GROMACS .gro file of C-alpha atoms in nm:
model
  154
    1LYS     CA    1   0.000   0.000   0.000
    2ASN     CA    2   0.117   0.350  -0.071
    3ASN     CA    3  -0.061   0.510   0.221
    4PHE     CA    4   0.178   0.511   0.519
    5LYS     CA    5  -0.109   0.539   0.769
    6GLU     CA    6  -0.279   0.229   0.625
    7GLN     CA    7   0.047   0.035   0.627
    8THR     CA    8   0.107   0.135   0.991
    9SER     CA    9  -0.239   0.009   1.091
   10ASP     CA   10  -0.170  -0.313   0.896
   11LYS     CA   11   0.152  -0.365   1.093
   12VAL     CA   12  -0.033  -0.304   1.419
   13ALA     CA   13  -0.296  -0.566   1.323
   14VAL     CA   14  -0.019  -0.817   1.242
   15LEU     CA   15   0.168  -0.742   1.564
   16ASP     CA   16  -0.150  -0.775   1.774
   17PHE     CA   17  -0.217  -1.114   1.614
   18LEU     CA   18   0.140  -1.233   1.678
   19LYS     CA   19   0.109  -1.126   2.042
   20SER     CA   20  -0.205  -1.338   2.077
   21GLN     CA   21  -0.031  -1.657   1.960
   22VAL     CA   22   0.242  -1.874   2.118
   23LEU     CA   23   0.309  -2.145   1.859
   24CYS     CA   24   0.408  -2.143   1.494
   25THR     CA   25   0.516  -2.388   1.228
   26LEU     CA   26   0.862  -2.310   1.096
   27SER     CA   27   0.984  -2.458   0.767
   28THR     CA   28   1.345  -2.485   0.652
   29VAL     CA   29   1.503  -2.669   0.359
   30ASN     CA   30   1.739  -2.965   0.385
   31ASN     CA   31   2.026  -2.871   0.157
   32VAL     CA   32   2.119  -3.231   0.074
   33THR     CA   33   1.775  -3.365  -0.020
   34LEU     CA   34   1.623  -3.022  -0.103
   35GLN     CA   35   1.314  -3.135   0.090
   36PRO     CA   36   1.124  -2.895   0.317
   37GLU     CA   37   1.128  -2.978   0.687
   38SER     CA   38   0.878  -2.826   0.931
   39ALA     CA   39   0.843  -2.811   1.306
   40LEU     CA   40   0.593  -2.672   1.554
   41LEU     CA   41   0.764  -2.443   1.802
   42ALA     CA   42   0.712  -2.161   2.047
   43PHE     CA   43   0.799  -1.809   1.941
   44ALA     CA   44   0.810  -1.451   2.062
   45GLU     CA   45   0.767  -1.139   1.853
   46LEU     CA   46   0.936  -0.800   1.844
   47ASP     CA   47   0.762  -0.471   1.769
   48SER     CA   48   0.956  -0.471   1.439
   49LEU     CA   49   0.759  -0.788   1.345
   50GLU     CA   50   1.075  -0.997   1.378
   51ILE     CA   51   1.024  -1.341   1.533
   52LEU     CA   52   1.238  -1.515   1.796
   53PHE     CA   53   1.261  -1.893   1.835
   54LEU     CA   54   1.480  -2.154   2.003
   55THR     CA   55   1.625  -2.471   1.861
   56LEU     CA   56   1.884  -2.725   1.969
   57GLU     CA   57   2.224  -2.713   1.810
   58GLY     CA   58   2.246  -3.019   1.587
   59SER     CA   59   1.869  -3.037   1.524
   60ARG     CA   60   1.746  -3.058   1.166
   61LYS     CA   61   1.637  -2.693   1.185
   62TYR     CA   62   1.975  -2.581   1.311
   63VAL     CA   63   2.170  -2.776   1.047
   64ASN     CA   64   1.943  -2.646   0.771
   65LEU     CA   65   1.972  -2.286   0.892
   66MET     CA   66   2.351  -2.302   0.893
   67GLN     CA   67   2.334  -2.377   0.518
   68ASN     CA   68   2.032  -2.171   0.415
   69ASN     CA   69   1.875  -1.915   0.648
   70LYS     CA   70   1.554  -1.866   0.448
   71VAL     CA   71   1.244  -1.976   0.640
   72ALA     CA   72   0.868  -1.988   0.604
   73ILE     CA   73   0.643  -1.961   0.910
   74VAL     CA   74   0.271  -2.015   0.964
   75VAL     CA   75   0.098  -1.882   1.275
   76GLY     CA   76  -0.258  -1.938   1.384
   77TRP     CA   77  -0.587  -2.098   1.295
   78ASP     CA   78  -0.844  -2.250   1.520
   79THR     CA   79  -1.146  -2.472   1.468
   80ASP     CA   80  -1.350  -2.211   1.656
   81THR     CA   81  -1.499  -1.987   1.384
   82GLU     CA   82  -1.464  -1.688   1.619
   83LYS     CA   83  -1.086  -1.725   1.588
   84TRP     CA   84  -1.039  -1.784   1.215
   85ALA     CA   85  -0.716  -1.597   1.141
   86THR     CA   86  -0.377  -1.698   1.007
   87LEU     CA   87  -0.046  -1.542   0.920
   88GLN     CA   88   0.206  -1.656   0.660
   89TYR     CA   89   0.557  -1.520   0.702
   90GLU     CA   90   0.878  -1.549   0.502
   91GLY     CA   91   1.215  -1.427   0.618
   92ARG     CA   92   1.578  -1.488   0.701
   93ALA     CA   93   1.683  -1.637   1.035
   94VAL     CA   94   2.009  -1.546   1.205
   95GLN     CA   95   2.145  -1.677   1.531
   96VAL     CA   96   2.133  -1.411   1.800
   97THR     CA   97   2.478  -1.283   1.897
   98ASP     CA   98   2.614  -1.315   2.251
   99LYS     CA   99   2.579  -0.937   2.284
  100GLU     CA  100   2.204  -0.950   2.199
  101TYR     CA  101   2.124  -1.274   2.380
  102ALA     CA  102   2.023  -1.136   2.723
  103LYS     CA  103   1.794  -0.871   2.570
  104TYR     CA  104   1.608  -1.120   2.348
  105LYS     CA  105   1.592  -1.387   2.619
  106LYS     CA  106   1.418  -1.136   2.847
  107ILE     CA  107   1.166  -1.052   2.574
  108PHE     CA  108   1.100  -1.420   2.503
  109LEU     CA  109   1.046  -1.505   2.869
  110LYS     CA  110   0.790  -1.222   2.902
  111LYS     CA  111   0.570  -1.388   2.638
  112LYS     CA  112   0.251  -1.504   2.807
  113ASP     CA  113   0.181  -1.880   2.803
  114THR     CA  114   0.502  -1.974   2.621
  115PRO     CA  115   0.622  -2.327   2.692
  116CYS     CA  116   0.982  -2.199   2.663
  117ASN     CA  117   1.086  -2.118   3.016
  118GLU     CA  118   1.418  -2.054   3.188
  119LYS     CA  119   1.494  -2.428   3.175
  120PHE     CA  120   1.499  -2.415   2.793
  121PHE     CA  121   1.738  -2.121   2.794
  122ASN     CA  122   1.968  -2.291   3.047
  123ASN     CA  123   2.030  -2.585   2.812
  124PRO     CA  124   2.377  -2.511   2.665
  125GLY     CA  125   2.277  -2.668   2.333
  126MET     CA  126   1.977  -2.438   2.289
  127LYS     CA  127   2.030  -2.160   2.034
  128LEU     CA  128   1.819  -1.847   1.994
  129PHE     CA  129   1.735  -1.720   1.645
  130LYS     CA  130   1.578  -1.399   1.517
  131VAL     CA  131   1.387  -1.391   1.188
  132LYS     CA  132   1.366  -1.070   0.987
  133PRO     CA  133   1.060  -1.075   0.761
  134THR     CA  134   1.081  -1.038   0.385
  135TRP     CA  135   0.706  -1.092   0.327
  136ILE     CA  136   0.400  -1.124   0.552
  137GLY     CA  137   0.045  -1.222   0.462
  138TYR     CA  138  -0.230  -1.202   0.724
  139SER     CA  139  -0.592  -1.314   0.684
  140ASN     CA  140  -0.859  -1.260   0.946
  141PHE     CA  141  -1.203  -1.407   0.879
  142GLN     CA  142  -1.354  -1.326   1.220
  143GLY     CA  143  -1.589  -1.045   1.111
  144ASN     CA  144  -1.847  -1.000   0.838
  145ILE     CA  145  -1.581  -0.863   0.601
  146PRO     CA  146  -1.254  -1.057   0.581
  147LEU     CA  147  -0.937  -0.860   0.653
  148VAL     CA  148  -0.652  -0.958   0.422
  149ILE     CA  149  -0.316  -0.782   0.460
  150GLU     CA  150   0.002  -0.826   0.260
  151LEU     CA  151   0.324  -0.664   0.376
  152PRO     CA  152   0.564  -0.739   0.087
  153THR     CA  153   0.868  -0.529   0.175
  154PHE     CA  154   1.075  -0.460   0.484
   0.00000   0.00000   0.00000
């Protein structure tokens, strides 16, 4: 959209939705087989619409990300028609630096209802990643008129 005000309200709608969710499906690509690999995991969001997630060093996700940091993420959906909304998200994941780690850990642990607690972060094999979006699509079918948002550039 060309209208900055509309795009700002779209970003607020996307951020509000991300804040209401705790789980996502993250997809990476195996660089040997070229097959997609997906996993359900907990996440936290930043006001910039970046997404944080944890994975174990040596996991399929981790190995894939070390070769190709492009990811696809799906958040949301519910069988309850009052909650019909979903977000599709593409971006690039980078491992959080030691300098940033404490700041992002604190944000992640503030996320309500996340299954990732201090115990997860204390595992020395657990690595924290941040995903910067390259494209976001959000669809909300909760009202009489569906809300469909596409944020193609960041």
